[in-house]
């Protein structure tokens, strides 16, 4: 497996800077931030020449782009904003194709006001994603949704429903075990259950602060935090073993949300820890 990282924490630096950092510190891959206006890669502004130049720079440094990252709200209640998000995702698909990248990471959107997550999937997601996925299929690109708990795919019931409603084969997951772990959802079983839908993996750990949990109870927040792999409670050996058993041999992309670790320090520490398994 390749070890990489989401470039978003370097939002104020150029993509060239990120490429050099990754290559100089032994990373294999980059999940390149590609939201509207991103300094790293803005799909709306990318030309064919720029795509060739970026791909050449990445390859020359011994790296690859594991995915483009477009974490935007595809279920925005405002129809115009929702359409703008969908249009940007289509441009991200085109950018990925131009770069020789086969995954665009995205979100399942947030629950709409007055609707449950399941209802939002059935009434809104079902209308937004099919057109995007048809276009992506023509370009050889897959869409991978991160299972962030604020979105419409917080738990496995919602995962089941979204793939029932939108069954396209190029629609899947950017699997993040950290969001499942603190909820008490079996992330190992989830790997087996959704084996065919795992297109990309976020490497992010979770520290459950038991003393806070016992004080606040599990209905409150503030008793867990997201940390660099190896500094939390997830057993990465069994998790990566489960990924290997289903044939996943792609990127482990470190998502750095650990406030106790510096940016470069955290990425390097996470990479060094994961390397023993991958």
PDB file of N, CA and C in Angstrom, residues 6 34 50 80 99 111 128 165 278:
ATOM      1  N   UNK A   6      -3.613  13.963   2.811  1.00  0.00           N
ATOM      2  CA  UNK A   6      -4.465  15.019   2.274  1.00  0.00           C
ATOM      3  C   UNK A   6      -3.720  16.336   2.395  1.00  0.00           C
ATOM      4  N   UNK A  34      -8.833  19.890  -3.965  1.00  0.00           N
ATOM      5  CA  UNK A  34      -9.303  20.422  -5.250  1.00  0.00           C
ATOM      6  C   UNK A  34     -10.676  21.061  -5.119  1.00  0.00           C
ATOM      7  N   UNK A  50      -1.309  22.427 -17.946  1.00  0.00           N
ATOM      8  CA  UNK A  50      -1.020  22.394 -16.511  1.00  0.00           C
ATOM      9  C   UNK A  50      -1.145  20.980 -15.953  1.00  0.00           C
ATOM     10  N   UNK A  80     -29.336  26.629  -6.326  1.00  0.00           N
ATOM     11  CA  UNK A  80     -28.244  27.185  -7.132  1.00  0.00           C
ATOM     12  C   UNK A  80     -26.885  26.768  -6.586  1.00  0.00           C
ATOM     13  N   UNK A  99      -5.221  14.194 -15.350  1.00  0.00           N
ATOM     14  CA  UNK A  99      -4.026  13.906 -14.553  1.00  0.00           C
ATOM     15  C   UNK A  99      -3.701  12.415 -14.494  1.00  0.00           C
ATOM     16  N   UNK A 111     -27.430  16.522   6.048  1.00  0.00           N
ATOM     17  CA  UNK A 111     -28.891  16.358   6.082  1.00  0.00           C
ATOM     18  C   UNK A 111     -29.583  17.692   5.816  1.00  0.00           C
ATOM     19  N   UNK A 128     -28.816  14.060  -7.255  1.00  0.00           N
ATOM     20  CA  UNK A 128     -27.583  14.795  -7.531  1.00  0.00           C
ATOM     21  C   UNK A 128     -26.511  13.907  -8.167  1.00  0.00           C
ATOM     22  N   UNK A 165     -29.932   3.197  -3.218  1.00  0.00           N
ATOM     23  CA  UNK A 165     -30.569   4.278  -3.978  1.00  0.00           C
ATOM     24  C   UNK A 165     -29.731   4.670  -5.201  1.00  0.00           C
ATOM     25  N   UNK A 278       2.360  -1.249   6.222  1.00  0.00           N
ATOM     26  CA  UNK A 278       2.098  -1.059   4.793  1.00  0.00           C
ATOM     27  C   UNK A 278       3.386  -0.857   4.006  1.00  0.00           C
TER      28      UNK A 278
END
